[in-house]
Amino acid sequence: MKTTFFSFIFLLFGFFASGQTTYDITWKQDVNGEDASLEIQTGDTVRWIWGNGASHNVISNDNDAPDDFGSETITQEGYVYSYTFTSPGVIDYFCNVHPGTMFGTISVSDNLSVDAAENLDFKIYPNPVKDRIFFQNQSKNDDLKVVIFDVLGKIVKQDRLSPDTIRNGIEVSSLKRGIYLVQVDDGTNTFTQKLIKN
């Protein structure tokens, strides 16, 4: 039983650390442009959820579109077409029943590789931590958005640090003992690190 629990925890951390995200688009007439366009990374999933009972589909004529991308024409409110993007590219898509009012663009970029993440020279310390975490960041001119997740993926703390306040770190003494994921976004890169709270 313990082995199963620990296997689950490691799988969960692998999922969160890899950064895969699922995005939802309510797919109905007059959903287009910004409301139907996303910038995502490889490995992310987009779900188109039919917002009414009219006939809709999701198709693309783009050369960048994967061969298996696209749905059938369905007339069912709440129907979900889901696609996980595994290659970078820019895919323009539309509903061929309502092409003038239902269209968007999915821009897929590569995930930051492990080697590239190591080159960011970003560090969270001390780890394990008792009271306060600090950040070592080579790019000290940007604000840092910091989000801390528990093992279930729930946000337990979030903060924004300016270049002037970054040296103060973040107070974490109120967190329970355990394992957390700390996600830091400097506006250009996102970095995730496991944190042990004593």
JSON list of C-alpha atoms in Angstrom, two decimals:
[
{"chain": "A", "resi": 1, "resn": "MET", "atom": "CA", "xyz": [0.00, 0.00, 0.00]},
{"chain": "A", "resi": 2, "resn": "LYS", "atom": "CA", "xyz": [2.82, 2.43, 0.87]},
{"chain": "A", "resi": 3, "resn": "THR", "atom": "CA", "xyz": [4.53, 1.61, -2.42]},
{"chain": "A", "resi": 4, "resn": "THR", "atom": "CA", "xyz": [1.34, 2.44, -4.34]},
{"chain": "A", "resi": 5, "resn": "PHE", "atom": "CA", "xyz": [0.91, 5.72, -2.45]},
{"chain": "A", "resi": 6, "resn": "PHE", "atom": "CA", "xyz": [4.52, 6.80, -3.07]},
{"chain": "A", "resi": 7, "resn": "SER", "atom": "CA", "xyz": [4.25, 5.80, -6.74]},
{"chain": "A", "resi": 8, "resn": "PHE", "atom": "CA", "xyz": [1.16, 7.98, -7.01]},
{"chain": "A", "resi": 9, "resn": "ILE", "atom": "CA", "xyz": [2.98, 10.92, -5.39]},
{"chain": "A", "resi": 10, "resn": "PHE", "atom": "CA", "xyz": [5.94, 10.61, -7.78]},
{"chain": "A", "resi": 11, "resn": "LEU", "atom": "CA", "xyz": [3.61, 10.39, -10.78]},
{"chain": "A", "resi": 12, "resn": "LEU", "atom": "CA", "xyz": [1.75, 13.45, -9.52]},
{"chain": "A", "resi": 13, "resn": "PHE", "atom": "CA", "xyz": [4.98, 15.41, -9.16]},
{"chain": "A", "resi": 14, "resn": "GLY", "atom": "CA", "xyz": [6.10, 14.28, -12.60]},
{"chain": "A", "resi": 15, "resn": "PHE", "atom": "CA", "xyz": [2.84, 15.58, -14.03]},
{"chain": "A", "resi": 16, "resn": "PHE", "atom": "CA", "xyz": [3.09, 18.98, -12.33]},
{"chain": "A", "resi": 17, "resn": "ALA", "atom": "CA", "xyz": [6.80, 19.37, -12.97]},
{"chain": "A", "resi": 18, "resn": "SER", "atom": "CA", "xyz": [6.39, 18.71, -16.66]},
{"chain": "A", "resi": 19, "resn": "GLY", "atom": "CA", "xyz": [4.04, 21.66, -16.92]},
{"chain": "A", "resi": 20, "resn": "GLN", "atom": "CA", "xyz": [1.32, 20.09, -19.07]},
{"chain": "A", "resi": 21, "resn": "THR", "atom": "CA", "xyz": [-1.79, 22.22, -18.97]},
{"chain": "A", "resi": 22, "resn": "THR", "atom": "CA", "xyz": [-5.34, 21.69, -20.22]},
{"chain": "A", "resi": 23, "resn": "TYR", "atom": "CA", "xyz": [-7.12, 24.68, -21.75]},
{"chain": "A", "resi": 24, "resn": "ASP", "atom": "CA", "xyz": [-10.89, 24.89, -22.36]},
{"chain": "A", "resi": 25, "resn": "ILE", "atom": "CA", "xyz": [-12.59, 26.81, -25.16]},
{"chain": "A", "resi": 26, "resn": "THR", "atom": "CA", "xyz": [-16.37, 27.14, -25.11]},
{"chain": "A", "resi": 27, "resn": "TRP", "atom": "CA", "xyz": [-17.11, 26.41, -28.77]},
{"chain": "A", "resi": 28, "resn": "LYS", "atom": "CA", "xyz": [-20.22, 28.14, -30.12]},
{"chain": "A", "resi": 29, "resn": "GLN", "atom": "CA", "xyz": [-21.18, 30.81, -32.63]},
{"chain": "A", "resi": 30, "resn": "ASP", "atom": "CA", "xyz": [-19.35, 34.15, -32.30]},
{"chain": "A", "resi": 31, "resn": "VAL", "atom": "CA", "xyz": [-16.40, 32.60, -30.45]},
{"chain": "A", "resi": 32, "resn": "ASN", "atom": "CA", "xyz": [-13.39, 33.71, -32.44]},
{"chain": "A", "resi": 33, "resn": "GLY", "atom": "CA", "xyz": [-10.20, 35.74, -32.42]},
{"chain": "A", "resi": 34, "resn": "GLU", "atom": "CA", "xyz": [-8.81, 36.27, -28.93]},
{"chain": "A", "resi": 35, "resn": "ASP", "atom": "CA", "xyz": [-11.56, 34.19, -27.27]},
{"chain": "A", "resi": 36, "resn": "ALA", "atom": "CA", "xyz": [-10.60, 31.18, -29.40]},
{"chain": "A", "resi": 37, "resn": "SER", "atom": "CA", "xyz": [-6.82, 31.63, -29.59]},
{"chain": "A", "resi": 38, "resn": "LEU", "atom": "CA", "xyz": [-4.16, 30.27, -27.25]},
{"chain": "A", "resi": 39, "resn": "GLU", "atom": "CA", "xyz": [-0.40, 30.22, -26.81]},
{"chain": "A", "resi": 40, "resn": "ILE", "atom": "CA", "xyz": [0.54, 26.81, -25.42]},
{"chain": "A", "resi": 41, "resn": "GLN", "atom": "CA", "xyz": [3.51, 24.46, -25.10]},
{"chain": "A", "resi": 42, "resn": "THR", "atom": "CA", "xyz": [4.06, 21.02, -26.54]},
{"chain": "A", "resi": 43, "resn": "GLY", "atom": "CA", "xyz": [2.32, 18.45, -24.36]},
{"chain": "A", "resi": 44, "resn": "ASP", "atom": "CA", "xyz": [-0.56, 20.81, -23.50]},
{"chain": "A", "resi": 45, "resn": "THR", "atom": "CA", "xyz": [-4.15, 19.82, -24.26]},
{"chain": "A", "resi": 46, "resn": "VAL", "atom": "CA", "xyz": [-6.94, 21.99, -25.64]},
{"chain": "A", "resi": 47, "resn": "ARG", "atom": "CA", "xyz": [-10.58, 21.00, -25.10]},
{"chain": "A", "resi": 48, "resn": "TRP", "atom": "CA", "xyz": [-13.30, 22.51, -27.27]},
{"chain": "A", "resi": 49, "resn": "ILE", "atom": "CA", "xyz": [-16.60, 22.25, -25.36]},
{"chain": "A", "resi": 50, "resn": "TRP", "atom": "CA", "xyz": [-19.75, 22.68, -27.43]},
{"chain": "A", "resi": 51, "resn": "GLY", "atom": "CA", "xyz": [-21.58, 25.66, -25.88]},
{"chain": "A", "resi": 52, "resn": "ASN", "atom": "CA", "xyz": [-24.91, 25.01, -27.57]},
{"chain": "A", "resi": 53, "resn": "GLY", "atom": "CA", "xyz": [-26.79, 22.34, -29.49]},
{"chain": "A", "resi": 54, "resn": "ALA", "atom": "CA", "xyz": [-25.99, 23.68, -32.95]},
{"chain": "A", "resi": 55, "resn": "SER", "atom": "CA", "xyz": [-23.85, 21.70, -35.40]},
{"chain": "A", "resi": 56, "resn": "HIS", "atom": "CA", "xyz": [-20.13, 22.44, -34.94]},
{"chain": "A", "resi": 57, "resn": "ASN", "atom": "CA", "xyz": [-16.75, 20.94, -35.69]},
{"chain": "A", "resi": 58, "resn": "VAL", "atom": "CA", "xyz": [-13.09, 21.86, -35.30]},
{"chain": "A", "resi": 59, "resn": "ILE", "atom": "CA", "xyz": [-10.97, 21.60, -38.46]},
{"chain": "A", "resi": 60, "resn": "SER", "atom": "CA", "xyz": [-7.86, 23.12, -40.00]},
{"chain": "A", "resi": 61, "resn": "ASN", "atom": "CA", "xyz": [-6.45, 23.43, -43.49]},
{"chain": "A", "resi": 62, "resn": "ASP", "atom": "CA", "xyz": [-3.04, 24.56, -42.18]},
{"chain": "A", "resi": 63, "resn": "ASN", "atom": "CA", "xyz": [0.13, 22.78, -43.23]},
{"chain": "A", "resi": 64, "resn": "ASP", "atom": "CA", "xyz": [1.26, 22.97, -39.57]},
{"chain": "A", "resi": 65, "resn": "ALA", "atom": "CA", "xyz": [-1.85, 21.13, -38.38]},
{"chain": "A", "resi": 66, "resn": "PRO", "atom": "CA", "xyz": [-1.21, 17.52, -37.36]},
{"chain": "A", "resi": 67, "resn": "ASP", "atom": "CA", "xyz": [-2.80, 14.92, -39.65]},
{"chain": "A", "resi": 68, "resn": "ASP", "atom": "CA", "xyz": [-5.07, 13.63, -36.87]},
{"chain": "A", "resi": 69, "resn": "PHE", "atom": "CA", "xyz": [-6.27, 17.11, -35.77]},
{"chain": "A", "resi": 70, "resn": "GLY", "atom": "CA", "xyz": [-9.96, 17.82, -36.18]},
{"chain": "A", "resi": 71, "resn": "SER", "atom": "CA", "xyz": [-13.37, 16.65, -35.08]},
{"chain": "A", "resi": 72, "resn": "GLU", "atom": "CA", "xyz": [-16.51, 15.36, -36.72]},
{"chain": "A", "resi": 73, "resn": "THR", "atom": "CA", "xyz": [-19.54, 17.63, -37.05]},
{"chain": "A", "resi": 74, "resn": "ILE", "atom": "CA", "xyz": [-21.51, 17.13, -33.83]},
{"chain": "A", "resi": 75, "resn": "THR", "atom": "CA", "xyz": [-24.88, 18.52, -32.69]},
{"chain": "A", "resi": 76, "resn": "GLN", "atom": "CA", "xyz": [-24.76, 18.08, -28.92]},
{"chain": "A", "resi": 77, "resn": "GLU", "atom": "CA", "xyz": [-24.35, 20.76, -26.24]},
{"chain": "A", "resi": 78, "resn": "GLY", "atom": "CA", "xyz": [-21.57, 19.80, -23.83]},
{"chain": "A", "resi": 79, "resn": "TYR", "atom": "CA", "xyz": [-19.75, 17.58, -26.34]},
{"chain": "A", "resi": 80, "resn": "VAL", "atom": "CA", "xyz": [-15.96, 17.79, -25.87]},
{"chain": "A", "resi": 81, "resn": "TYR", "atom": "CA", "xyz": [-13.31, 17.49, -28.56]},
{"chain": "A", "resi": 82, "resn": "SER", "atom": "CA", "xyz": [-9.87, 17.23, -26.98]},
{"chain": "A", "resi": 83, "resn": "TYR", "atom": "CA", "xyz": [-6.44, 17.37, -28.62]},
{"chain": "A", "resi": 84, "resn": "THR", "atom": "CA", "xyz": [-2.95, 17.16, -27.10]},
{"chain": "A", "resi": 85, "resn": "PHE", "atom": "CA", "xyz": [-0.39, 19.08, -29.17]},
{"chain": "A", "resi": 86, "resn": "THR", "atom": "CA", "xyz": [2.96, 17.29, -29.43]},
{"chain": "A", "resi": 87, "resn": "SER", "atom": "CA", "xyz": [4.76, 19.40, -32.05]},
{"chain": "A", "resi": 88, "resn": "PRO", "atom": "CA", "xyz": [5.44, 23.14, -32.25]},
{"chain": "A", "resi": 89, "resn": "GLY", "atom": "CA", "xyz": [3.61, 25.19, -34.86]},
{"chain": "A", "resi": 90, "resn": "VAL", "atom": "CA", "xyz": [0.86, 27.74, -35.47]},
{"chain": "A", "resi": 91, "resn": "ILE", "atom": "CA", "xyz": [-2.48, 26.16, -36.31]},
{"chain": "A", "resi": 92, "resn": "ASP", "atom": "CA", "xyz": [-5.39, 28.24, -37.60]},
{"chain": "A", "resi": 93, "resn": "TYR", "atom": "CA", "xyz": [-8.64, 26.36, -37.10]},
{"chain": "A", "resi": 94, "resn": "PHE", "atom": "CA", "xyz": [-12.35, 26.97, -37.64]},
{"chain": "A", "resi": 95, "resn": "CYS", "atom": "CA", "xyz": [-15.81, 25.45, -37.69]},
{"chain": "A", "resi": 96, "resn": "ASN", "atom": "CA", "xyz": [-16.67, 24.76, -41.33]},
{"chain": "A", "resi": 97, "resn": "VAL", "atom": "CA", "xyz": [-20.39, 25.08, -40.51]},
{"chain": "A", "resi": 98, "resn": "HIS", "atom": "CA", "xyz": [-19.82, 28.65, -39.20]},
{"chain": "A", "resi": 99, "resn": "PRO", "atom": "CA", "xyz": [-16.42, 29.68, -40.64]},
{"chain": "A", "resi": 100, "resn": "GLY", "atom": "CA", "xyz": [-17.12, 33.42, -40.47]},
{"chain": "A", "resi": 101, "resn": "THR", "atom": "CA", "xyz": [-17.95, 33.45, -36.77]},
{"chain": "A", "resi": 102, "resn": "MET", "atom": "CA", "xyz": [-16.05, 30.49, -35.27]},
{"chain": "A", "resi": 103, "resn": "PHE", "atom": "CA", "xyz": [-12.28, 30.49, -35.73]},
{"chain": "A", "resi": 104, "resn": "GLY", "atom": "CA", "xyz": [-9.05, 30.79, -33.80]},
{"chain": "A", "resi": 105, "resn": "THR", "atom": "CA", "xyz": [-5.34, 30.09, -33.65]},
{"chain": "A", "resi": 106, "resn": "ILE", "atom": "CA", "xyz": [-3.33, 27.73, -31.47]},
{"chain": "A", "resi": 107, "resn": "SER", "atom": "CA", "xyz": [0.35, 28.70, -31.22]},
{"chain": "A", "resi": 108, "resn": "VAL", "atom": "CA", "xyz": [2.41, 25.77, -29.91]},
{"chain": "A", "resi": 109, "resn": "SER", "atom": "CA", "xyz": [5.98, 26.28, -28.70]},
{"chain": "A", "resi": 110, "resn": "ASP", "atom": "CA", "xyz": [8.48, 23.75, -27.41]},
{"chain": "A", "resi": 111, "resn": "ASN", "atom": "CA", "xyz": [8.73, 23.15, -23.67]},
{"chain": "A", "resi": 112, "resn": "LEU", "atom": "CA", "xyz": [11.87, 24.44, -22.04]},
{"chain": "A", "resi": 113, "resn": "SER", "atom": "CA", "xyz": [14.27, 21.50, -22.00]},
{"chain": "A", "resi": 114, "resn": "VAL", "atom": "CA", "xyz": [16.00, 20.31, -18.82]},
{"chain": "A", "resi": 115, "resn": "ASP", "atom": "CA", "xyz": [19.32, 21.65, -20.14]},
{"chain": "A", "resi": 116, "resn": "ALA", "atom": "CA", "xyz": [17.76, 25.03, -20.89]},
{"chain": "A", "resi": 117, "resn": "ALA", "atom": "CA", "xyz": [16.16, 25.12, -17.42]},
{"chain": "A", "resi": 118, "resn": "GLU", "atom": "CA", "xyz": [19.56, 24.49, -15.84]},
{"chain": "A", "resi": 119, "resn": "ASN", "atom": "CA", "xyz": [21.00, 27.38, -17.86]},
{"chain": "A", "resi": 120, "resn": "LEU", "atom": "CA", "xyz": [18.51, 29.78, -16.29]},
{"chain": "A", "resi": 121, "resn": "ASP", "atom": "CA", "xyz": [20.67, 29.85, -13.13]},
{"chain": "A", "resi": 122, "resn": "PHE", "atom": "CA", "xyz": [17.54, 29.97, -11.04]},
{"chain": "A", "resi": 123, "resn": "LYS", "atom": "CA", "xyz": [17.46, 28.54, -7.55]},
{"chain": "A", "resi": 124, "resn": "ILE", "atom": "CA", "xyz": [15.07, 28.36, -4.60]},
{"chain": "A", "resi": 125, "resn": "TYR", "atom": "CA", "xyz": [16.77, 28.08, -1.21]},
{"chain": "A", "resi": 126, "resn": "PRO", "atom": "CA", "xyz": [16.97, 26.85, 1.51]},
{"chain": "A", "resi": 127, "resn": "ASN", "atom": "CA", "xyz": [15.47, 23.50, 0.64]},
{"chain": "A", "resi": 128, "resn": "PRO", "atom": "CA", "xyz": [14.27, 21.93, 2.95]},
{"chain": "A", "resi": 129, "resn": "VAL", "atom": "CA", "xyz": [12.84, 25.13, 4.45]},
{"chain": "A", "resi": 130, "resn": "LYS", "atom": "CA", "xyz": [11.32, 26.09, 7.79]},
{"chain": "A", "resi": 131, "resn": "ASP", "atom": "CA", "xyz": [10.25, 29.75, 7.62]},
{"chain": "A", "resi": 132, "resn": "ARG", "atom": "CA", "xyz": [11.18, 31.63, 4.44]},
{"chain": "A", "resi": 133, "resn": "ILE", "atom": "CA", "xyz": [12.31, 30.80, 0.90]},
{"chain": "A", "resi": 134, "resn": "PHE", "atom": "CA", "xyz": [14.60, 32.96, -1.18]},
{"chain": "A", "resi": 135, "resn": "PHE", "atom": "CA", "xyz": [15.25, 33.15, -4.90]},
{"chain": "A", "resi": 136, "resn": "GLN", "atom": "CA", "xyz": [18.49, 33.35, -6.81]},
{"chain": "A", "resi": 137, "resn": "ASN", "atom": "CA", "xyz": [17.69, 34.76, -10.23]},
{"chain": "A", "resi": 138, "resn": "GLN", "atom": "CA", "xyz": [20.19, 35.90, -12.83]},
{"chain": "A", "resi": 139, "resn": "SER", "atom": "CA", "xyz": [17.54, 38.12, -14.48]},
{"chain": "A", "resi": 140, "resn": "LYS", "atom": "CA", "xyz": [17.01, 40.52, -11.56]},
{"chain": "A", "resi": 141, "resn": "ASN", "atom": "CA", "xyz": [15.22, 43.17, -13.60]},
{"chain": "A", "resi": 142, "resn": "ASP", "atom": "CA", "xyz": [11.88, 41.38, -13.80]},
{"chain": "A", "resi": 143, "resn": "ASP", "atom": "CA", "xyz": [9.03, 40.81, -11.36]},
{"chain": "A", "resi": 144, "resn": "LEU", "atom": "CA", "xyz": [8.63, 37.21, -10.24]},
{"chain": "A", "resi": 145, "resn": "LYS", "atom": "CA", "xyz": [5.21, 35.59, -10.00]},
{"chain": "A", "resi": 146, "resn": "VAL", "atom": "CA", "xyz": [5.49, 32.79, -7.43]},
{"chain": "A", "resi": 147, "resn": "VAL", "atom": "CA", "xyz": [2.82, 30.08, -7.01]},
{"chain": "A", "resi": 148, "resn": "ILE", "atom": "CA", "xyz": [3.11, 27.25, -4.48]},
{"chain": "A", "resi": 149, "resn": "PHE", "atom": "CA", "xyz": [1.09, 24.05, -5.03]},
{"chain": "A", "resi": 150, "resn": "ASP", "atom": "CA", "xyz": [0.39, 21.20, -2.61]},
{"chain": "A", "resi": 151, "resn": "VAL", "atom": "CA", "xyz": [0.64, 17.55, -3.70]},
{"chain": "A", "resi": 152, "resn": "LEU", "atom": "CA", "xyz": [-2.95, 17.63, -4.96]},
{"chain": "A", "resi": 153, "resn": "GLY", "atom": "CA", "xyz": [-2.22, 20.57, -7.26]},
{"chain": "A", "resi": 154, "resn": "LYS", "atom": "CA", "xyz": [-4.11, 23.10, -5.13]},
{"chain": "A", "resi": 155, "resn": "ILE", "atom": "CA", "xyz": [-2.62, 26.59, -4.93]},
{"chain": "A", "resi": 156, "resn": "VAL", "atom": "CA", "xyz": [-1.68, 27.19, -1.28]},
{"chain": "A", "resi": 157, "resn": "LYS", "atom": "CA", "xyz": [0.20, 30.46, -1.68]},
{"chain": "A", "resi": 158, "resn": "GLN", "atom": "CA", "xyz": [0.96, 32.98, -4.39]},
{"chain": "A", "resi": 159, "resn": "ASP", "atom": "CA", "xyz": [2.87, 36.23, -4.46]},
{"chain": "A", "resi": 160, "resn": "ARG", "atom": "CA", "xyz": [4.48, 38.71, -6.83]},
{"chain": "A", "resi": 161, "resn": "LEU", "atom": "CA", "xyz": [7.99, 39.95, -6.05]},
{"chain": "A", "resi": 162, "resn": "SER", "atom": "CA", "xyz": [9.46, 43.08, -7.61]},
{"chain": "A", "resi": 163, "resn": "PRO", "atom": "CA", "xyz": [13.22, 43.47, -8.15]},
{"chain": "A", "resi": 164, "resn": "ASP", "atom": "CA", "xyz": [13.24, 45.56, -4.94]},
{"chain": "A", "resi": 165, "resn": "THR", "atom": "CA", "xyz": [11.43, 42.97, -2.78]},
{"chain": "A", "resi": 166, "resn": "ILE", "atom": "CA", "xyz": [12.93, 39.75, -4.18]},
{"chain": "A", "resi": 167, "resn": "ARG", "atom": "CA", "xyz": [15.73, 39.78, -1.59]},
{"chain": "A", "resi": 168, "resn": "ASN", "atom": "CA", "xyz": [13.08, 39.45, 1.17]},
{"chain": "A", "resi": 169, "resn": "GLY", "atom": "CA", "xyz": [11.87, 36.11, -0.19]},
{"chain": "A", "resi": 170, "resn": "ILE", "atom": "CA", "xyz": [8.49, 34.62, 0.74]},
{"chain": "A", "resi": 171, "resn": "GLU", "atom": "CA", "xyz": [7.24, 33.60, 4.18]},
{"chain": "A", "resi": 172, "resn": "VAL", "atom": "CA", "xyz": [6.21, 29.91, 4.20]},
{"chain": "A", "resi": 173, "resn": "SER", "atom": "CA", "xyz": [6.07, 29.20, 7.96]},
{"chain": "A", "resi": 174, "resn": "SER", "atom": "CA", "xyz": [2.27, 28.83, 7.77]},
{"chain": "A", "resi": 175, "resn": "LEU", "atom": "CA", "xyz": [2.54, 25.89, 5.35]},
{"chain": "A", "resi": 176, "resn": "LYS", "atom": "CA", "xyz": [2.17, 22.42, 6.85]},
{"chain": "A", "resi": 177, "resn": "ARG", "atom": "CA", "xyz": [5.11, 20.04, 6.79]},
{"chain": "A", "resi": 178, "resn": "GLY", "atom": "CA", "xyz": [5.28, 18.24, 3.47]},
{"chain": "A", "resi": 179, "resn": "ILE", "atom": "CA", "xyz": [6.26, 18.40, -0.17]},
{"chain": "A", "resi": 180, "resn": "TYR", "atom": "CA", "xyz": [5.23, 21.29, -2.42]},
{"chain": "A", "resi": 181, "resn": "LEU", "atom": "CA", "xyz": [5.91, 22.52, -5.93]},
{"chain": "A", "resi": 182, "resn": "VAL", "atom": "CA", "xyz": [7.05, 26.11, -6.36]},
{"chain": "A", "resi": 183, "resn": "GLN", "atom": "CA", "xyz": [6.42, 27.62, -9.79]},
{"chain": "A", "resi": 184, "resn": "VAL", "atom": "CA", "xyz": [8.21, 30.88, -10.60]},
{"chain": "A", "resi": 185, "resn": "ASP", "atom": "CA", "xyz": [7.47, 32.95, -13.70]},
{"chain": "A", "resi": 186, "resn": "ASP", "atom": "CA", "xyz": [9.70, 35.92, -14.61]},
{"chain": "A", "resi": 187, "resn": "GLY", "atom": "CA", "xyz": [7.59, 36.92, -17.61]},
{"chain": "A", "resi": 188, "resn": "THR", "atom": "CA", "xyz": [9.86, 35.09, -20.04]},
{"chain": "A", "resi": 189, "resn": "ASN", "atom": "CA", "xyz": [10.51, 31.70, -18.46]},
{"chain": "A", "resi": 190, "resn": "THR", "atom": "CA", "xyz": [8.67, 29.48, -16.03]},
{"chain": "A", "resi": 191, "resn": "PHE", "atom": "CA", "xyz": [10.65, 27.41, -13.55]},
{"chain": "A", "resi": 192, "resn": "THR", "atom": "CA", "xyz": [9.26, 24.69, -11.25]},
{"chain": "A", "resi": 193, "resn": "GLN", "atom": "CA", "xyz": [11.09, 23.17, -8.30]},
{"chain": "A", "resi": 194, "resn": "LYS", "atom": "CA", "xyz": [10.10, 20.70, -5.60]},
{"chain": "A", "resi": 195, "resn": "LEU", "atom": "CA", "xyz": [10.17, 22.20, -2.08]},
{"chain": "A", "resi": 196, "resn": "ILE", "atom": "CA", "xyz": [10.31, 20.31, 1.21]},
{"chain": "A", "resi": 197, "resn": "LYS", "atom": "CA", "xyz": [8.74, 22.14, 4.17]},
{"chain": "A", "resi": 198, "resn": "ASN", "atom": "CA", "xyz": [9.94, 21.08, 7.64]}
]
